Amino acid sequence: MSRTPKVYARRRVSILAALSGLIASVALFNSPSASAALPTPVSAATARTYLASLTVATEDRTGYDRDLFPHWITQSGTCNTREVVLKRDGTNVVQDSACAATSGSWYSVYDGATWTAASDLDIDHLVPLAEAWDSGADGWTTARRQAFANDLTRPQLIAVTDNVNQAKGDQDPATWMPSRTAYRCTYVRAWVQVKYYYGLSVDSAEKSALTSYLASC
C-alpha cells in the first residue's frame, strides 16, 4: 500500500519540474533583451587577409551626392532602417505605432556615453557614404547603393552619439577613430569587412592605418 503514494509523489515532482521549466522559458522569451550592437565583424586574422587583397587607389569624390544613396528605407511594416537599428542597439526600447522609439537606453560604443532619448543618437554608416563613393560606389547602380546604405547584415550600421557621428563625418581610419580605444579593434575589423564585401578600394594612408590597428588586435 505504501508504493502508490511514492509513485504519485514522484509524478507530482516531475510535473512540477516540467511546469517550472515552462514558466522559466516563458519568462526568458518575455524578458527585456540585452543591449545589442552591429553584427560581429570578422576576426582580426581574417580582416588582415581581406585588407591585403583590397585594391589601393586614390580617392575621387567627383559627383558625390548623399541622395544617390537612398537610405532609411522601410524594412517591415512602418519601421525604417533607422528605427530597426535603434531597436536592435538599445535596451528596453519601446516604440509607438509608427515605430518611433519613445523610450529606452542606448550605449554609444564610440565614446562610452549612455542616452535615454533616441534624438541623441545618429545611425552611423561605419564606412561613410562619401567614403564608399570615393572608393568605387560611384560606379554602382542606385539599387546597390541603397543596399549599402541600409545594410543590416554586414557590420555597417550602428547607433552612436549624434555629435560624435557628426565629428567623424566622412573620415576614414587614417584621420578618425572612436575615442574609446577598447572599440578600435572591432571598428577596423568591421571597416575592412564592409570594404571587402562591397569590393571597395582603400587609399594608401587608409591602408597604412588599418594595417597598424589590426596588428594590435
PDB file of C-alpha atoms in Angstrom:
ATOM      1  CA  MET A   1       0.000   0.000   0.000  1.00  0.00           C
ATOM      2  CA  SER A   2       2.925   2.331   0.606  1.00  0.00           C
ATOM      3  CA  ARG A   3       4.178   2.211  -3.017  1.00  0.00           C
ATOM      4  CA  THR A   4       1.298   4.072  -4.623  1.00  0.00           C
ATOM      5  CA  PRO A   5       1.787   7.391  -2.773  1.00  0.00           C
ATOM      6  CA  LYS A   6       5.515   7.293  -3.587  1.00  0.00           C
ATOM      7  CA  VAL A   7       4.854   6.827  -7.303  1.00  0.00           C
ATOM      8  CA  TYR A   8       2.280   9.597  -7.176  1.00  0.00           C
ATOM      9  CA  ALA A   9       4.746  11.821  -5.387  1.00  0.00           C
ATOM     10  CA  ARG A  10       7.425  11.187  -7.977  1.00  0.00           C
ATOM     11  CA  ARG A  11       4.979  12.007 -10.784  1.00  0.00           C
ATOM     12  CA  ARG A  12       3.914  15.155  -8.985  1.00  0.00           C
ATOM     13  CA  VAL A  13       7.537  16.276  -8.629  1.00  0.00           C
ATOM     14  CA  SER A  14       8.142  15.583 -12.320  1.00  0.00           C
ATOM     15  CA  ILE A  15       5.073  17.569 -13.337  1.00  0.00           C
ATOM     16  CA  LEU A  16       6.072  20.482 -11.109  1.00  0.00           C
ATOM     17  CA  ALA A  17       9.607  20.441 -12.537  1.00  0.00           C
ATOM     18  CA  ALA A  18       8.235  20.490 -16.068  1.00  0.00           C
ATOM     19  CA  LEU A  19       5.897  23.376 -15.232  1.00  0.00           C
ATOM     20  CA  SER A  20       8.754  25.296 -13.610  1.00  0.00           C
ATOM     21  CA  GLY A  21      10.851  24.819 -16.719  1.00  0.00           C
ATOM     22  CA  LEU A  22       7.989  26.022 -18.923  1.00  0.00           C
ATOM     23  CA  ILE A  23       7.458  29.105 -16.760  1.00  0.00           C
ATOM     24  CA  ALA A  24      11.167  29.873 -16.865  1.00  0.00           C
ATOM     25  CA  SER A  25      11.168  29.545 -20.651  1.00  0.00           C
ATOM     26  CA  VAL A  26       8.198  31.895 -20.985  1.00  0.00           C
ATOM     27  CA  ALA A  27       9.925  34.409 -18.687  1.00  0.00           C
ATOM     28  CA  LEU A  28      13.082  34.180 -20.791  1.00  0.00           C
ATOM     29  CA  PHE A  29      11.256  34.946 -24.016  1.00  0.00           C
ATOM     30  CA  ASN A  30       9.290  37.792 -22.432  1.00  0.00           C
ATOM     31  CA  SER A  31      12.168  39.397 -20.539  1.00  0.00           C
ATOM     32  CA  PRO A  32      13.850  42.554 -21.925  1.00  0.00           C
ATOM     33  CA  SER A  33      16.624  41.729 -24.355  1.00  0.00           C
ATOM     34  CA  ALA A  34      20.159  42.800 -23.594  1.00  0.00           C
ATOM     35  CA  SER A  35      21.720  45.692 -25.450  1.00  0.00           C
ATOM     36  CA  ALA A  36      22.776  44.560 -28.910  1.00  0.00           C
ATOM     37  CA  ALA A  37      25.224  46.009 -31.372  1.00  0.00           C
ATOM     38  CA  LEU A  38      26.195  45.749 -35.003  1.00  0.00           C
ATOM     39  CA  PRO A  39      26.739  42.225 -36.395  1.00  0.00           C
ATOM     40  CA  THR A  40      30.023  40.790 -35.120  1.00  0.00           C
ATOM     41  CA  PRO A  41      32.755  41.547 -37.656  1.00  0.00           C
ATOM     42  CA  VAL A  42      35.283  39.041 -38.965  1.00  0.00           C
ATOM     43  CA  SER A  43      38.324  38.159 -36.861  1.00  0.00           C
ATOM     44  CA  ALA A  44      41.478  40.257 -36.960  1.00  0.00           C
ATOM     45  CA  ALA A  45      43.266  37.496 -38.862  1.00  0.00           C
ATOM     46  CA  THR A  46      40.530  37.399 -41.500  1.00  0.00           C
ATOM     47  CA  ALA A  47      40.478  41.192 -41.664  1.00  0.00           C
ATOM     48  CA  ARG A  48      44.231  41.243 -42.308  1.00  0.00           C
ATOM     49  CA  THR A  49      43.736  38.759 -45.152  1.00  0.00           C
ATOM     50  CA  TYR A  50      40.896  40.819 -46.591  1.00  0.00           C
ATOM     51  CA  LEU A  51      42.901  44.035 -46.320  1.00  0.00           C
ATOM     52  CA  ALA A  52      45.818  42.544 -48.204  1.00  0.00           C
ATOM     53  CA  SER A  53      43.511  41.827 -51.135  1.00  0.00           C
ATOM     54  CA  LEU A  54      41.904  45.270 -51.368  1.00  0.00           C
ATOM     55  CA  THR A  55      42.865  47.496 -54.282  1.00  0.00           C
ATOM     56  CA  VAL A  56      44.873  50.577 -53.297  1.00  0.00           C
ATOM     57  CA  ALA A  57      43.700  53.617 -55.238  1.00  0.00           C
ATOM     58  CA  THR A  58      43.462  57.393 -54.946  1.00  0.00           C
ATOM     59  CA  GLU A  59      40.027  58.560 -53.860  1.00  0.00           C
ATOM     60  CA  ASP A  60      37.860  60.627 -56.174  1.00  0.00           C
ATOM     61  CA  ARG A  61      34.763  62.383 -54.846  1.00  0.00           C
ATOM     62  CA  THR A  62      33.697  63.894 -58.163  1.00  0.00           C
ATOM     63  CA  GLY A  63      29.916  63.854 -58.465  1.00  0.00           C
ATOM     64  CA  TYR A  64      29.126  62.715 -54.912  1.00  0.00           C
ATOM     65  CA  ASP A  65      25.635  63.433 -53.602  1.00  0.00           C
ATOM     66  CA  ARG A  66      24.216  61.837 -50.452  1.00  0.00           C
ATOM     67  CA  ASP A  67      20.860  61.472 -52.200  1.00  0.00           C
ATOM     68  CA  LEU A  68      22.477  58.957 -54.557  1.00  0.00           C
ATOM     69  CA  PHE A  69      22.358  56.529 -51.614  1.00  0.00           C
ATOM     70  CA  PRO A  70      18.646  56.132 -50.754  1.00  0.00           C
ATOM     71  CA  HIS A  71      18.650  55.399 -47.038  1.00  0.00           C
ATOM     72  CA  TRP A  72      16.350  54.736 -44.143  1.00  0.00           C
ATOM     73  CA  ILE A  73      14.094  52.702 -46.377  1.00  0.00           C
ATOM     74  CA  THR A  74      11.149  50.740 -44.964  1.00  0.00           C
ATOM     75  CA  GLN A  75      12.303  47.400 -43.576  1.00  0.00           C
ATOM     76  CA  SER A  76       9.000  45.983 -42.349  1.00  0.00           C
ATOM     77  CA  GLY A  77       5.593  47.407 -41.520  1.00  0.00           C
ATOM     78  CA  THR A  78       6.099  51.045 -40.549  1.00  0.00           C
ATOM     79  CA  CYS A  79       9.713  50.545 -39.449  1.00  0.00           C
ATOM     80  CA  ASN A  80      12.533  52.053 -41.448  1.00  0.00           C
ATOM     81  CA  THR A  81      16.221  51.210 -41.182  1.00  0.00           C
ATOM     82  CA  ARG A  82      16.973  53.831 -38.534  1.00  0.00           C
ATOM     83  CA  GLU A  83      14.204  52.561 -36.290  1.00  0.00           C
ATOM     84  CA  VAL A  84      15.292  48.933 -36.710  1.00  0.00           C
ATOM     85  CA  VAL A  85      18.852  49.812 -35.650  1.00  0.00           C
ATOM     86  CA  LEU A  86      17.639  51.873 -32.679  1.00  0.00           C
ATOM     87  CA  LYS A  87      15.588  48.896 -31.501  1.00  0.00           C
ATOM     88  CA  ARG A  88      18.488  46.480 -32.070  1.00  0.00           C
ATOM     89  CA  ASP A  89      21.146  48.588 -30.370  1.00  0.00           C
ATOM     90  CA  GLY A  90      19.106  49.759 -27.393  1.00  0.00           C
ATOM     91  CA  THR A  91      17.893  48.259 -24.131  1.00  0.00           C
ATOM     92  CA  ASN A  92      14.185  48.153 -23.187  1.00  0.00           C
ATOM     93  CA  VAL A  93      13.277  50.148 -26.296  1.00  0.00           C
ATOM     94  CA  VAL A  94       9.583  50.997 -26.599  1.00  0.00           C
ATOM     95  CA  GLN A  95       8.213  52.003 -29.987  1.00  0.00           C
ATOM     96  CA  ASP A  96       4.902  53.650 -30.859  1.00  0.00           C
ATOM     97  CA  SER A  97       2.515  52.609 -33.628  1.00  0.00           C
ATOM     98  CA  ALA A  98       4.658  54.480 -36.161  1.00  0.00           C
ATOM     99  CA  CYS A  99       7.738  52.509 -34.973  1.00  0.00           C
ATOM    100  CA  ALA A 100       9.395  55.591 -33.452  1.00  0.00           C
ATOM    101  CA  ALA A 101      11.353  54.872 -30.270  1.00  0.00           C
ATOM    102  CA  THR A 102       9.579  56.598 -27.377  1.00  0.00           C
ATOM    103  CA  SER A 103      11.824  55.315 -24.584  1.00  0.00           C
ATOM    104  CA  GLY A 104      14.822  53.123 -23.962  1.00  0.00           C
ATOM    105  CA  SER A 105      18.526  53.294 -23.214  1.00  0.00           C
ATOM    106  CA  TRP A 106      21.421  53.367 -25.666  1.00  0.00           C
ATOM    107  CA  TYR A 107      25.133  52.944 -25.001  1.00  0.00           C
ATOM    108  CA  SER A 108      27.358  54.566 -27.619  1.00  0.00           C
ATOM    109  CA  VAL A 109      30.347  52.295 -28.134  1.00  0.00           C
ATOM    110  CA  TYR A 110      32.365  55.040 -29.842  1.00  0.00           C
ATOM    111  CA  ASP A 111      32.555  57.333 -26.806  1.00  0.00           C
ATOM    112  CA  GLY A 112      31.071  55.416 -23.867  1.00  0.00           C
ATOM    113  CA  ALA A 113      28.066  57.730 -23.393  1.00  0.00           C
ATOM    114  CA  THR A 114      24.608  56.445 -22.441  1.00  0.00           C
ATOM    115  CA  TRP A 115      21.457  58.127 -23.736  1.00  0.00           C
ATOM    116  CA  THR A 116      17.753  57.789 -22.953  1.00  0.00           C
ATOM    117  CA  ALA A 117      16.366  59.816 -25.859  1.00  0.00           C
ATOM    118  CA  ALA A 118      16.504  58.474 -29.409  1.00  0.00           C
ATOM    119  CA  SER A 119      17.018  62.026 -30.657  1.00  0.00           C
ATOM    120  CA  ASP A 120      20.516  61.947 -29.139  1.00  0.00           C
ATOM    121  CA  LEU A 121      21.522  59.088 -31.431  1.00  0.00           C
ATOM    122  CA  ASP A 122      22.634  59.019 -35.052  1.00  0.00           C
ATOM    123  CA  ILE A 123      22.842  55.835 -37.069  1.00  0.00           C
ATOM    124  CA  ASP A 124      26.410  55.821 -38.299  1.00  0.00           C
ATOM    125  CA  HIS A 125      27.347  54.341 -41.643  1.00  0.00           C
ATOM    126  CA  LEU A 126      30.572  52.796 -40.370  1.00  0.00           C
ATOM    127  CA  VAL A 127      32.042  53.144 -43.853  1.00  0.00           C
ATOM    128  CA  PRO A 128      30.593  56.566 -44.722  1.00  0.00           C
ATOM    129  CA  LEU A 129      28.564  57.029 -47.883  1.00  0.00           C
ATOM    130  CA  ALA A 130      31.023  59.599 -49.262  1.00  0.00           C
ATOM    131  CA  GLU A 131      33.925  57.262 -48.489  1.00  0.00           C
ATOM    132  CA  ALA A 132      32.161  54.487 -50.379  1.00  0.00           C
ATOM    133  CA  TRP A 133      31.599  56.812 -53.337  1.00  0.00           C
ATOM    134  CA  ASP A 134      35.288  57.767 -53.318  1.00  0.00           C
ATOM    135  CA  SER A 135      36.358  54.127 -53.376  1.00  0.00           C
ATOM    136  CA  GLY A 136      34.125  52.586 -56.001  1.00  0.00           C
ATOM    137  CA  ALA A 137      30.430  53.178 -55.311  1.00  0.00           C
ATOM    138  CA  ASP A 138      30.353  55.889 -57.970  1.00  0.00           C
ATOM    139  CA  GLY A 139      30.126  53.044 -60.487  1.00  0.00           C
ATOM    140  CA  TRP A 140      27.284  51.205 -58.732  1.00  0.00           C
ATOM    141  CA  THR A 141      23.631  51.093 -59.593  1.00  0.00           C
ATOM    142  CA  THR A 142      21.230  53.017 -57.369  1.00  0.00           C
ATOM    143  CA  ALA A 143      19.896  49.696 -56.089  1.00  0.00           C
ATOM    144  CA  ARG A 144      23.343  48.633 -54.893  1.00  0.00           C
ATOM    145  CA  ARG A 145      23.955  51.998 -53.248  1.00  0.00           C
ATOM    146  CA  GLN A 146      20.607  51.636 -51.484  1.00  0.00           C
ATOM    147  CA  ALA A 147      21.550  48.163 -50.267  1.00  0.00           C
ATOM    148  CA  PHE A 148      24.846  49.522 -48.922  1.00  0.00           C
ATOM    149  CA  ALA A 149      23.182  52.446 -47.138  1.00  0.00           C
ATOM    150  CA  ASN A 150      20.654  50.175 -45.409  1.00  0.00           C
ATOM    151  CA  ASP A 151      22.754  47.059 -44.804  1.00  0.00           C
ATOM    152  CA  LEU A 152      21.628  45.323 -41.611  1.00  0.00           C
ATOM    153  CA  THR A 153      23.567  42.127 -42.347  1.00  0.00           C
ATOM    154  CA  ARG A 154      27.138  43.396 -42.504  1.00  0.00           C
ATOM    155  CA  PRO A 155      28.669  45.436 -39.595  1.00  0.00           C
ATOM    156  CA  GLN A 156      27.871  48.716 -41.330  1.00  0.00           C
ATOM    157  CA  LEU A 157      25.175  50.447 -39.257  1.00  0.00           C
ATOM    158  CA  ILE A 158      25.361  51.344 -35.552  1.00  0.00           C
ATOM    159  CA  ALA A 159      23.589  53.759 -33.181  1.00  0.00           C
ATOM    160  CA  VAL A 160      26.051  56.228 -31.636  1.00  0.00           C
ATOM    161  CA  THR A 161      26.110  59.680 -30.032  1.00  0.00           C
ATOM    162  CA  ASP A 162      24.927  62.140 -32.666  1.00  0.00           C
ATOM    163  CA  ASN A 163      27.678  64.753 -32.307  1.00  0.00           C
ATOM    164  CA  VAL A 164      30.345  62.031 -32.335  1.00  0.00           C
ATOM    165  CA  ASN A 165      28.982  60.759 -35.633  1.00  0.00           C
ATOM    166  CA  GLN A 166      28.898  64.293 -36.983  1.00  0.00           C
ATOM    167  CA  ALA A 167      32.510  64.869 -35.907  1.00  0.00           C
ATOM    168  CA  LYS A 168      33.514  61.681 -37.733  1.00  0.00           C
ATOM    169  CA  GLY A 169      31.804  62.871 -40.904  1.00  0.00           C
ATOM    170  CA  ASP A 170      33.237  61.108 -43.946  1.00  0.00           C
ATOM    171  CA  GLN A 171      36.665  60.393 -42.467  1.00  0.00           C
ATOM    172  CA  ASP A 172      38.432  57.054 -42.742  1.00  0.00           C
ATOM    173  CA  PRO A 173      40.623  55.426 -40.034  1.00  0.00           C
ATOM    174  CA  ALA A 174      43.679  57.399 -41.162  1.00  0.00           C
ATOM    175  CA  THR A 175      42.137  60.569 -39.707  1.00  0.00           C
ATOM    176  CA  TRP A 176      39.373  59.429 -37.307  1.00  0.00           C
ATOM    177  CA  MET A 177      38.897  56.603 -34.825  1.00  0.00           C
ATOM    178  CA  PRO A 178      36.492  56.065 -31.900  1.00  0.00           C
ATOM    179  CA  SER A 179      37.754  57.755 -28.732  1.00  0.00           C
ATOM    180  CA  ARG A 180      37.162  54.520 -26.826  1.00  0.00           C
ATOM    181  CA  THR A 181      40.334  52.597 -27.555  1.00  0.00           C
ATOM    182  CA  ALA A 182      38.631  49.367 -26.450  1.00  0.00           C
ATOM    183  CA  TYR A 183      36.384  49.555 -29.519  1.00  0.00           C
ATOM    184  CA  ARG A 184      39.018  50.320 -32.131  1.00  0.00           C
ATOM    185  CA  CYS A 185      39.814  46.718 -32.991  1.00  0.00           C
ATOM    186  CA  THR A 186      36.131  45.982 -33.594  1.00  0.00           C
ATOM    187  CA  TYR A 187      35.850  49.158 -35.656  1.00  0.00           C
ATOM    188  CA  VAL A 188      38.705  48.389 -38.047  1.00  0.00           C
ATOM    189  CA  ARG A 189      37.662  44.744 -38.427  1.00  0.00           C
ATOM    190  CA  ALA A 190      34.184  45.929 -39.392  1.00  0.00           C
ATOM    191  CA  TRP A 191      35.590  48.600 -41.740  1.00  0.00           C
ATOM    192  CA  VAL A 192      37.698  46.083 -43.651  1.00  0.00           C
ATOM    193  CA  GLN A 193      34.882  43.536 -43.814  1.00  0.00           C
ATOM    194  CA  VAL A 194      32.465  46.054 -45.325  1.00  0.00           C
ATOM    195  CA  LYS A 195      35.011  47.300 -47.855  1.00  0.00           C
ATOM    196  CA  TYR A 196      35.910  43.744 -48.808  1.00  0.00           C
ATOM    197  CA  TYR A 197      32.307  42.606 -49.184  1.00  0.00           C
ATOM    198  CA  TYR A 198      31.430  45.536 -51.435  1.00  0.00           C
ATOM    199  CA  GLY A 199      34.665  45.446 -53.426  1.00  0.00           C
ATOM    200  CA  LEU A 200      35.712  48.950 -52.402  1.00  0.00           C
ATOM    201  CA  SER A 201      39.276  50.230 -52.612  1.00  0.00           C
ATOM    202  CA  VAL A 202      41.447  51.835 -49.932  1.00  0.00           C
ATOM    203  CA  ASP A 203      43.874  54.715 -50.286  1.00  0.00           C
ATOM    204  CA  SER A 204      47.458  54.347 -49.114  1.00  0.00           C
ATOM    205  CA  ALA A 205      47.065  56.294 -45.836  1.00  0.00           C
ATOM    206  CA  GLU A 206      43.902  54.368 -45.011  1.00  0.00           C
ATOM    207  CA  LYS A 207      45.578  51.024 -45.639  1.00  0.00           C
ATOM    208  CA  SER A 208      48.561  52.002 -43.519  1.00  0.00           C
ATOM    209  CA  ALA A 209      46.311  52.994 -40.608  1.00  0.00           C
ATOM    210  CA  LEU A 210      44.217  49.830 -40.884  1.00  0.00           C
ATOM    211  CA  THR A 211      47.355  47.681 -41.016  1.00  0.00           C
ATOM    212  CA  SER A 212      48.691  49.330 -37.883  1.00  0.00           C
ATOM    213  CA  TYR A 213      45.465  48.977 -35.897  1.00  0.00           C
ATOM    214  CA  LEU A 214      44.916  45.366 -36.983  1.00  0.00           C
ATOM    215  CA  ALA A 215      48.432  44.461 -35.893  1.00  0.00           C
ATOM    216  CA  SER A 216      47.397  45.324 -32.336  1.00  0.00           C
ATOM    217  CA  CYS A 217      44.154  43.318 -32.410  1.00  0.00           C
TER     218      CYS A 217
END
